[in-house]
Each structure stands twice: as structure tokens, then as C-alpha cells.
mmCIF file of C-alpha atoms in Angstrom:
data_model
loop_
_atom_site.group_PDB
_atom_site.id
_atom_site.type_symbol
_atom_site.label_atom_id
_atom_site.label_comp_id
_atom_site.label_asym_id
_atom_site.label_seq_id
_atom_site.Cartn_x
_atom_site.Cartn_y
_atom_site.Cartn_z
ATOM 1 C CA MET A 13 -94.804 8.009 184.076
ATOM 2 C CA LYS A 14 -93.830 10.395 186.885
ATOM 3 C CA LEU A 15 -95.999 12.005 189.558
ATOM 4 C CA TYR A 16 -95.466 15.270 191.437
ATOM 5 C CA PRO A 17 -97.529 16.621 194.347
ATOM 6 C CA ILE A 18 -98.278 20.285 193.660
ATOM 7 C CA GLU A 19 -99.086 22.434 196.686
ATOM 8 C CA ALA A 20 -101.269 25.291 195.426
ATOM 9 C CA GLY A 21 -101.698 27.061 198.776
ATOM 10 C CA ASN A 22 -103.059 26.514 202.269
ATOM 11 C CA PHE A 23 -106.106 28.135 203.838
ATOM 12 C CA LYS A 24 -108.584 27.594 206.667
ATOM 13 C CA LEU A 25 -112.233 26.590 206.850
ATOM 14 C CA ASP A 26 -114.740 26.448 209.679
ATOM 15 C CA GLY A 27 -114.398 23.093 211.438
ATOM 16 C CA GLY A 28 -118.115 22.743 211.998
ATOM 17 C CA SER A 29 -118.826 23.215 208.301
ATOM 18 C CA MET A 30 -116.163 20.669 207.427
ATOM 19 C CA PHE A 31 -117.703 17.982 209.651
ATOM 20 C CA GLY A 32 -121.427 18.664 209.463
ATOM 21 C CA VAL A 33 -123.430 17.129 212.304
ATOM 22 C CA VAL A 34 -120.407 15.561 214.047
ATOM 23 C CA PRO A 35 -119.710 17.214 217.443
ATOM 24 C CA LYS A 36 -116.590 19.331 217.802
ATOM 25 C CA SER A 37 -115.460 17.139 220.697
ATOM 26 C CA LEU A 38 -114.995 14.318 218.166
ATOM 27 C CA TRP A 39 -113.639 15.997 215.014
ATOM 28 C CA SER A 40 -111.219 18.225 216.944
ATOM 29 C CA ARG A 41 -109.203 15.134 217.927
ATOM 30 C CA THR A 42 -107.924 14.779 214.378
ATOM 31 C CA ASN A 43 -108.408 18.324 213.056
ATOM 32 C CA PRO A 44 -107.697 20.748 215.934
ATOM 33 C CA PRO A 45 -109.266 24.194 215.402
ATOM 34 C CA ASP A 46 -107.805 27.603 216.207
ATOM 35 C CA ASN A 47 -109.501 30.192 218.406
ATOM 36 C CA ASN A 48 -111.883 31.055 215.565
ATOM 37 C CA ASN A 49 -112.908 27.405 215.099
ATOM 38 C CA MET A 50 -110.991 27.280 211.804
ATOM 39 C CA ILE A 51 -109.026 24.197 210.761
ATOM 40 C CA ASP A 52 -106.003 23.837 208.464
ATOM 41 C CA ILE A 53 -106.827 23.002 204.851
ATOM 42 C CA ALA A 54 -104.563 22.301 201.875
ATOM 43 C CA ALA A 55 -105.115 22.782 198.152
ATOM 44 C CA ARG A 56 -102.897 19.907 197.031
ATOM 45 C CA CYS A 57 -102.942 19.114 193.331
ATOM 46 C CA LEU A 58 -101.264 16.290 191.426
ATOM 47 C CA LEU A 59 -99.137 16.554 188.288
ATOM 48 C CA ILE A 60 -98.818 13.516 185.998
ATOM 49 C CA GLU A 61 -95.982 13.396 183.477
ATOM 50 C CA ASN A 62 -96.539 10.687 180.881
ATOM 51 C CA GLY A 63 -94.478 11.018 177.709
ATOM 52 C CA ASN A 64 -95.258 14.371 176.122
ATOM 53 C CA ARG A 65 -98.407 14.743 178.208
ATOM 54 C CA LEU A 66 -98.405 16.809 181.407
ATOM 55 C CA THR A 67 -101.722 16.593 183.258
ATOM 56 C CA LEU A 68 -102.553 18.702 186.305
ATOM 57 C CA ILE A 69 -105.375 17.452 188.523
ATOM 58 C CA ASP A 70 -107.142 20.475 190.066
ATOM 59 C CA THR A 71 -105.605 23.932 190.427
ATOM 60 C CA GLY A 72 -106.394 25.311 193.901
ATOM 61 C CA MET A 73 -108.262 28.597 194.325
ATOM 62 C CA GLY A 74 -105.770 30.885 192.561
ATOM 63 C CA ASN A 75 -104.942 34.439 193.593
ATOM 64 C CA LYS A 76 -107.176 36.665 191.467
ATOM 65 C CA GLN A 77 -109.964 37.225 194.003
ATOM 66 C CA SER A 78 -110.269 40.293 196.217
ATOM 67 C CA ASP A 79 -108.737 40.747 199.646
ATOM 68 C CA LYS A 80 -112.272 40.595 201.041
ATOM 69 C CA PHE A 81 -112.790 37.189 199.443
ATOM 70 C CA PHE A 82 -109.544 35.764 200.812
ATOM 71 C CA GLY A 83 -110.334 37.276 204.205
ATOM 72 C CA TYR A 84 -112.954 34.557 204.645
ATOM 73 C CA TYR A 85 -110.382 31.795 204.106
ATOM 74 C CA TYR A 86 -107.314 32.912 206.081
ATOM 75 C CA PRO A 87 -104.526 31.933 203.634
ATOM 76 C CA TRP A 88 -101.350 30.754 205.358
ATOM 77 C CA GLY A 89 -97.952 29.349 204.381
ATOM 78 C CA ASP A 90 -95.725 30.002 201.382
ATOM 79 C CA TYR A 91 -97.095 27.549 198.817
ATOM 80 C CA SER A 92 -98.343 28.670 195.410
ATOM 81 C CA LEU A 93 -99.219 26.914 192.177
ATOM 82 C CA ASP A 94 -96.446 28.540 190.155
ATOM 83 C CA SER A 95 -93.728 27.981 192.762
ATOM 84 C CA SER A 96 -94.709 24.326 193.166
ATOM 85 C CA LEU A 97 -94.674 23.771 189.416
ATOM 86 C CA LYS A 98 -91.242 25.424 189.260
ATOM 87 C CA LYS A 99 -89.962 23.178 192.043
ATOM 88 C CA ALA A 100 -91.072 20.171 189.978
ATOM 89 C CA GLY A 101 -89.205 21.589 186.974
ATOM 90 C CA PHE A 102 -92.158 22.953 184.994
ATOM 91 C CA HIS A 103 -93.991 26.125 184.022
ATOM 92 C CA ARG A 104 -97.727 26.578 183.625
ATOM 93 C CA ASP A 105 -97.224 26.838 179.839
ATOM 94 C CA ASP A 106 -95.900 23.254 179.852
ATOM 95 C CA ILE A 107 -99.242 21.853 181.036
ATOM 96 C CA THR A 108 -101.110 19.998 178.289
ATOM 97 C CA ASP A 109 -104.207 18.957 180.270
ATOM 98 C CA VAL A 110 -106.018 20.325 183.329
ATOM 99 C CA PHE A 111 -108.367 17.755 184.839
ATOM 100 C CA LEU A 112 -110.920 19.287 187.219
ATOM 101 C CA THR A 113 -112.540 16.951 189.717
ATOM 102 C CA HIS A 114 -115.311 19.546 190.031
ATOM 103 C CA LEU A 115 -115.770 23.274 189.598
ATOM 104 C CA HIS A 116 -115.917 24.595 193.168
ATOM 105 C CA PHE A 117 -113.621 27.607 193.446
ATOM 106 C CA ASP A 118 -110.999 25.898 195.631
ATOM 107 C CA HIS A 119 -110.516 23.230 192.965
ATOM 108 C CA CYS A 120 -110.613 25.236 189.736
ATOM 109 C CA GLY A 121 -109.868 28.873 190.638
ATOM 110 C CA GLY A 122 -106.178 28.573 189.808
ATOM 111 C CA GLY A 123 -107.047 27.663 186.230
ATOM 112 C CA ILE A 124 -108.172 31.192 185.338
ATOM 113 C CA ASN A 125 -106.328 34.459 185.866
ATOM 114 C CA TRP A 126 -107.072 38.177 185.514
ATOM 115 C CA ASN A 127 -104.860 39.664 182.818
ATOM 116 C CA ASN A 128 -104.153 43.283 183.714
ATOM 117 C CA ASP A 129 -102.824 44.059 180.237
ATOM 118 C CA ARG A 130 -105.991 42.869 178.511
ATOM 119 C CA THR A 131 -108.361 43.676 181.391
ATOM 120 C CA GLY A 132 -110.064 40.318 181.255
ATOM 121 C CA TYR A 133 -110.158 36.766 182.535
ATOM 122 C CA GLU A 134 -108.180 34.148 180.627
ATOM 123 C CA PRO A 135 -106.866 30.608 181.196
ATOM 124 C CA ASN A 136 -103.718 30.336 183.302
ATOM 125 C CA PHE A 137 -102.693 27.363 181.153
ATOM 126 C CA LYS A 138 -102.727 28.654 177.592
ATOM 127 C CA ASN A 139 -101.609 25.362 176.013
ATOM 128 C CA ALA A 140 -103.874 23.024 177.986
ATOM 129 C CA ILE A 141 -107.193 21.317 177.476
ATOM 130 C CA PHE A 142 -109.550 21.762 180.449
ATOM 131 C CA TRP A 143 -111.461 18.564 181.247
ATOM 132 C CA SER A 144 -114.840 18.485 182.985
ATOM 133 C CA ASN A 145 -117.998 16.484 182.232
ATOM 134 C CA GLN A 146 -121.274 17.618 180.696
ATOM 135 C CA ARG A 147 -123.555 16.884 183.650
ATOM 136 C CA HIS A 148 -121.313 18.639 186.144
ATOM 137 C CA TRP A 149 -120.823 21.587 183.782
ATOM 138 C CA ASP A 150 -124.581 22.002 183.465
ATOM 139 C CA TRP A 151 -124.906 21.769 187.252
ATOM 140 C CA ALA A 152 -122.180 24.368 187.834
ATOM 141 C CA THR A 153 -123.270 26.867 185.197
ATOM 142 C CA LYS A 154 -126.878 26.839 186.417
ATOM 143 C CA PRO A 155 -126.133 26.523 190.152
ATOM 144 C CA ASN A 156 -128.602 25.867 192.920
ATOM 145 C CA ARG A 157 -128.787 28.466 195.659
ATOM 146 C CA ARG A 158 -126.909 26.262 198.123
ATOM 147 C CA GLU A 159 -123.828 25.980 195.886
ATOM 148 C CA ARG A 160 -123.972 29.308 194.069
ATOM 149 C CA ALA A 161 -121.197 30.845 196.175
ATOM 150 C CA SER A 162 -118.864 27.962 195.266
ATOM 151 C CA PHE A 163 -119.395 28.171 191.495
ATOM 152 C CA LEU A 164 -117.855 31.490 190.428
ATOM 153 C CA ARG A 165 -118.530 32.535 186.830
ATOM 154 C CA GLU A 166 -115.048 33.984 186.405
ATOM 155 C CA ASN A 167 -113.540 30.566 187.220
ATOM 156 C CA ILE A 168 -115.733 28.617 184.839
ATOM 157 C CA PHE A 169 -116.891 30.381 181.677
ATOM 158 C CA PRO A 170 -113.436 31.509 180.419
ATOM 159 C CA MET A 171 -112.552 27.835 179.884
ATOM 160 C CA LYS A 172 -115.337 27.519 177.330
ATOM 161 C CA GLU A 173 -114.877 30.990 175.845
ATOM 162 C CA SER A 174 -111.204 30.194 175.147
ATOM 163 C CA GLY A 175 -112.132 27.063 173.198
ATOM 164 C CA GLN A 176 -110.034 24.934 175.570
ATOM 165 C CA LEU A 177 -112.873 23.044 177.305
ATOM 166 C CA LYS A 178 -113.660 19.377 176.641
ATOM 167 C CA PHE A 179 -115.933 16.896 178.369
ATOM 168 C CA ILE A 180 -115.052 13.433 179.640
ATOM 169 C CA LYS A 181 -117.506 10.682 178.789
ATOM 170 C CA GLU A 182 -118.761 8.819 181.837
ATOM 171 C CA PRO A 183 -117.165 5.332 181.792
ATOM 172 C CA GLU A 184 -119.293 2.212 181.801
ATOM 173 C CA SER A 185 -117.872 1.009 185.128
ATOM 174 C CA ASP A 186 -116.153 2.522 188.175
ATOM 175 C CA PHE A 187 -112.503 3.430 187.609
ATOM 176 C CA SER A 188 -112.422 2.150 184.045
ATOM 177 C CA GLU A 189 -109.982 4.154 181.977
ATOM 178 C CA THR A 190 -111.350 6.716 179.552
ATOM 179 C CA ASN A 191 -110.183 7.159 175.989
ATOM 180 C CA GLU A 192 -109.230 10.758 176.762
ATOM 181 C CA LEU A 193 -106.833 10.410 179.705
ATOM 182 C CA ASP A 194 -104.307 8.045 181.272
ATOM 183 C CA PHE A 195 -106.282 7.069 184.373
ATOM 184 C CA GLY A 196 -109.623 5.687 185.502
ATOM 185 C CA ILE A 197 -112.395 7.786 186.998
ATOM 186 C CA LEU A 198 -115.030 7.178 189.657
ATOM 187 C CA PHE A 199 -118.084 9.448 189.390
ATOM 188 C CA VAL A 200 -119.769 10.368 192.692
ATOM 189 C CA ASP A 201 -122.721 12.665 193.377
ATOM 190 C CA GLY A 202 -122.995 13.255 197.122
ATOM 191 C CA HIS A 203 -120.757 16.306 197.385
ATOM 192 C CA THR A 204 -121.848 17.775 194.065
ATOM 193 C CA GLU A 205 -123.230 16.402 190.802
ATOM 194 C CA LYS A 206 -120.742 14.139 188.985
ATOM 195 C CA GLN A 207 -117.571 14.852 190.936
ATOM 196 C CA MET A 208 -114.738 12.858 189.325
ATOM 197 C CA ILE A 209 -112.262 10.823 191.412
ATOM 198 C CA PRO A 210 -109.082 9.822 189.486
ATOM 199 C CA HIS A 211 -107.597 6.334 189.875
ATOM 200 C CA ILE A 212 -103.901 6.114 188.863
ATOM 201 C CA GLN A 213 -101.719 3.025 188.446
ATOM 202 C CA PHE A 214 -98.149 3.942 189.362
ATOM 203 C CA LYS A 215 -95.126 1.839 190.345
ATOM 204 C CA GLY A 216 -97.231 -1.180 191.222
ATOM 205 C CA ARG A 217 -99.600 0.799 193.449
ATOM 206 C CA THR A 218 -103.079 2.220 193.001
ATOM 207 C CA LEU A 219 -103.224 5.908 193.917
ATOM 208 C CA ILE A 220 -106.607 7.593 194.311
ATOM 209 C CA PHE A 221 -106.933 11.378 194.149
ATOM 210 C CA MET A 222 -109.636 11.824 196.771
ATOM 211 C CA ALA A 223 -110.841 15.398 196.065
ATOM 212 C CA ASP A 224 -113.911 15.986 198.279
ATOM 213 C CA LEU A 225 -115.021 12.382 198.664
ATOM 214 C CA LEU A 226 -112.516 12.205 201.548
ATOM 215 C CA PRO A 227 -111.157 15.691 202.312
ATOM 216 C CA THR A 228 -108.893 14.758 205.242
ATOM 217 C CA ALA A 229 -107.847 11.678 207.215
ATOM 218 C CA GLY A 230 -110.229 12.886 209.923
ATOM 219 C CA HIS A 231 -113.186 12.241 207.608
ATOM 220 C CA ILE A 232 -112.747 8.455 207.437
ATOM 221 C CA PRO A 233 -115.571 7.494 209.897
ATOM 222 C CA LEU A 234 -118.747 7.257 207.832
ATOM 223 C CA PRO A 235 -120.861 9.952 209.566
ATOM 224 C CA PHE A 236 -117.995 12.476 209.283
ATOM 225 C CA ILE A 237 -119.391 14.236 206.207
ATOM 226 C CA MET A 238 -118.950 17.862 205.240
ATOM 227 C CA GLY A 239 -121.773 20.321 205.718
ATOM 228 C CA TYR A 240 -120.908 21.511 202.203
ATOM 229 C CA ASP A 241 -122.145 18.268 200.613
ATOM 230 C CA THR A 242 -125.381 18.789 198.719
ATOM 231 C CA ARG A 243 -126.582 15.213 199.289
ATOM 232 C CA PRO A 244 -124.988 13.909 202.507
ATOM 233 C CA LEU A 245 -127.219 10.830 202.572
ATOM 234 C CA LEU A 246 -125.802 9.923 199.172
ATOM 235 C CA THR A 247 -122.223 10.671 200.246
ATOM 236 C CA LEU A 248 -122.683 8.107 203.044
ATOM 237 C CA PRO A 249 -123.098 5.002 200.830
ATOM 238 C CA GLU A 250 -120.655 6.324 198.221
ATOM 239 C CA LYS A 251 -117.998 6.744 200.889
ATOM 240 C CA GLU A 252 -118.799 3.416 202.567
ATOM 241 C CA LYS A 253 -118.525 1.507 199.286
ATOM 242 C CA PHE A 254 -115.289 3.210 198.322
ATOM 243 C CA LEU A 255 -113.563 2.852 201.704
ATOM 244 C CA ASN A 256 -114.346 -0.855 201.884
ATOM 245 C CA ILE A 257 -112.856 -1.362 198.424
ATOM 246 C CA ALA A 258 -109.847 0.794 199.357
ATOM 247 C CA ALA A 259 -109.193 -1.202 202.527
ATOM 248 C CA THR A 260 -109.553 -4.560 200.766
ATOM 249 C CA ASN A 261 -107.296 -3.596 197.854
ATOM 250 C CA ASN A 262 -104.776 -1.506 199.798
ATOM 251 C CA TYR A 263 -105.360 1.654 197.776
ATOM 252 C CA TYR A 264 -103.167 4.656 198.507
ATOM 253 C CA LEU A 265 -105.345 7.714 199.077
ATOM 254 C CA PHE A 266 -103.932 11.085 197.996
ATOM 255 C CA LEU A 267 -105.583 13.745 200.167
ATOM 256 C CA GLU A 268 -106.216 17.074 198.471
ATOM 257 C CA HIS A 269 -107.367 18.998 201.544
ATOM 258 C CA ASP A 270 -105.425 17.492 204.442
ATOM 259 C CA ALA A 271 -102.696 20.025 205.280
ATOM 260 C CA HIS A 272 -100.770 17.524 207.413
ATOM 261 C CA ASN A 273 -101.243 14.133 205.719
ATOM 262 C CA ILE A 274 -100.501 13.639 202.033
ATOM 263 C CA ILE A 275 -101.153 9.934 201.443
ATOM 264 C CA ILE A 276 -102.888 7.394 203.670
ATOM 265 C CA THR A 277 -104.066 3.808 203.603
ATOM 266 C CA VAL A 278 -107.096 2.417 205.428
ATOM 267 C CA LYS A 279 -107.931 -0.942 206.997
ATOM 268 C CA HIS A 280 -110.917 -2.984 208.098
ATOM 269 C CA THR A 281 -111.598 -3.011 211.860
ATOM 270 C CA GLU A 282 -114.443 -4.087 214.138
ATOM 271 C CA LYS A 283 -115.607 -0.441 214.109
ATOM 272 C CA GLY A 284 -115.525 -0.226 210.340
ATOM 273 C CA VAL A 285 -112.844 1.137 208.036
ATOM 274 C CA ARG A 286 -110.243 3.181 209.887
ATOM 275 C CA LEU A 287 -106.896 4.845 209.225
ATOM 276 C CA ASN A 288 -104.026 2.428 208.696
ATOM 277 C CA LYS A 289 -100.839 4.331 207.827
ATOM 278 C CA CYS A 290 -99.753 7.813 206.722
ATOM 279 C CA PHE A 291 -97.017 8.408 204.163
ATOM 280 C CA THR A 292 -95.100 11.224 202.637
ATOM 281 C CA PHE A 293 -94.943 11.201 198.859
ATOM 282 C CA ASP A 294 -91.211 10.521 198.829
ATOM 283 C CA GLU A 295 -91.574 7.511 201.125
ATOM 284 C CA LEU A 296 -93.677 5.739 198.524
ATOM 285 C CA PHE A 297 -92.508 6.941 195.164
ATOM 286 C CA ASN A 298 -88.948 8.325 195.362
#
């Protein structure tokens, strides 16, 4: 097995929205905002090469939306999904599986493209299976008003219309491996219904793809919960349980949205679980 971090593009989000009820004077210590109160955000995906299987976890937001749409998110930097795949030695047509932690646009938008020749939306990965789960699919395709702006039809329905969509069965226990893929999954519901958190065994370490359970290293303290979460009082115990397990077992946490920290570990302290160390990908695995 080989792993490759795939940088799908950086953008910015409002710092207050990213930290909910936590005062700016606290969250700005770890996530400094610009003059518009926007903080740096990454769309960092993970590519798993295992034999003939090439699995991409999440796809970033893509580039098919309008200039008006992207104007809300202040894209910055030179990263893109295609260029990052090329740097790793692959092309989008090589991907056999696209695993989507959930269907918010910044996690699945890169999976679907607008084809100018055919004037329609179609999968960016023509040879891949797209993996979601039934309960989250139902939640996303019949969205509540709070999340409607995050679930874009053009990102979601073409997966099913192409015949490339399959659903993961919810495992009987946390992080138990499924029959469909090469890693375990934790299902969590605070951010959105049945978000899936991958758990990967690699080179004697346990690597967790954190998605939106822990967006950045600045979100480690328990009350530091995004305003985007639909059930923040459920995120709280989900996060507390996970972080305690992560600290006890020395899990390596792969951060999808932290533009400046790729992998971290956490530790137990008198104030609760806190940041332990930060790593680059190469420091750990190359």
C-alpha cells in the first residue's frame, strides 16, 4: 500500500462560522484571520494505492462553479486536483474508487465536471465507483433548509445517473473494516447525517482522515465546533470520545481543512486533550 496527500485547492471561510460560539480572541490564536475575518482553509484529499485499486478520499470543490460562487470563498494558491494527481504519478482516469466522507460541495464538488462538448454534468472519474451511504444520500438529496446551500444537485445526482454510485454498509462497530474497501470507517452525525471518517493502517501507524469531525488543529478544544454543524451538541460527545481514543492510541490525524498542518497527534493533559505534535507527510511515511 502507498498513500499520497492530494491538495485539491485552497480557499477561505469566515472564521466566526468556522468556530461557532467561540470568541475571536481565542480562535484567532491558532487560525489568524485576514482583514475580512476570513481564515485559510485547505481541500486536502488522500489517495490510497493498494494493488490495482486506487482510492481517492474526497475531491475538493472542483472548478465548474461560477465566478460569483467562487467569489464567496476567495480561492488562493496554485493547487488543483489534476495537478496533484499528476505530481503523484496518476491521472483522474486511473482512479478506481472515490470515497466521499459526505456530500457537502467542498468535499465532493471535484467529482463532477461540466462537459462543454456534451453540455452536461458528468463524473470527473469515468472509471471509478463513487462510495457514499444510504442514510447520508437520503439526507443530502432531500436537504434541510440549513444545509441546502451545501448540497448542490449538480455535484450529487450525476453520480447516480452515471450508474457509478454504490453505498457502504454501516459496520457493526466503530472503525471495523467494510467488505467494500481497504479501511475502517467511523460514522458520526454531528456535522451532518452519517459523515464517514476513514481509519487506515499504514506502516505500523493508524492514520485517520478527519474530514469535518476535526477541520483544523485549532478545533481540538471541545467547545471549538463549527457553526456549520447541524447538531453541535452531538458533535461535542462524538469529538470528545474520538479525541480521547486518539490520544490514548497515538493516532495520526490527517487534517483535510488545515492549510498549514497536514498531520497531527494529540495528548492527554490536565485541560483535556490537546495538540501534541505536527508532522509533514514525508516526515512520517517517506
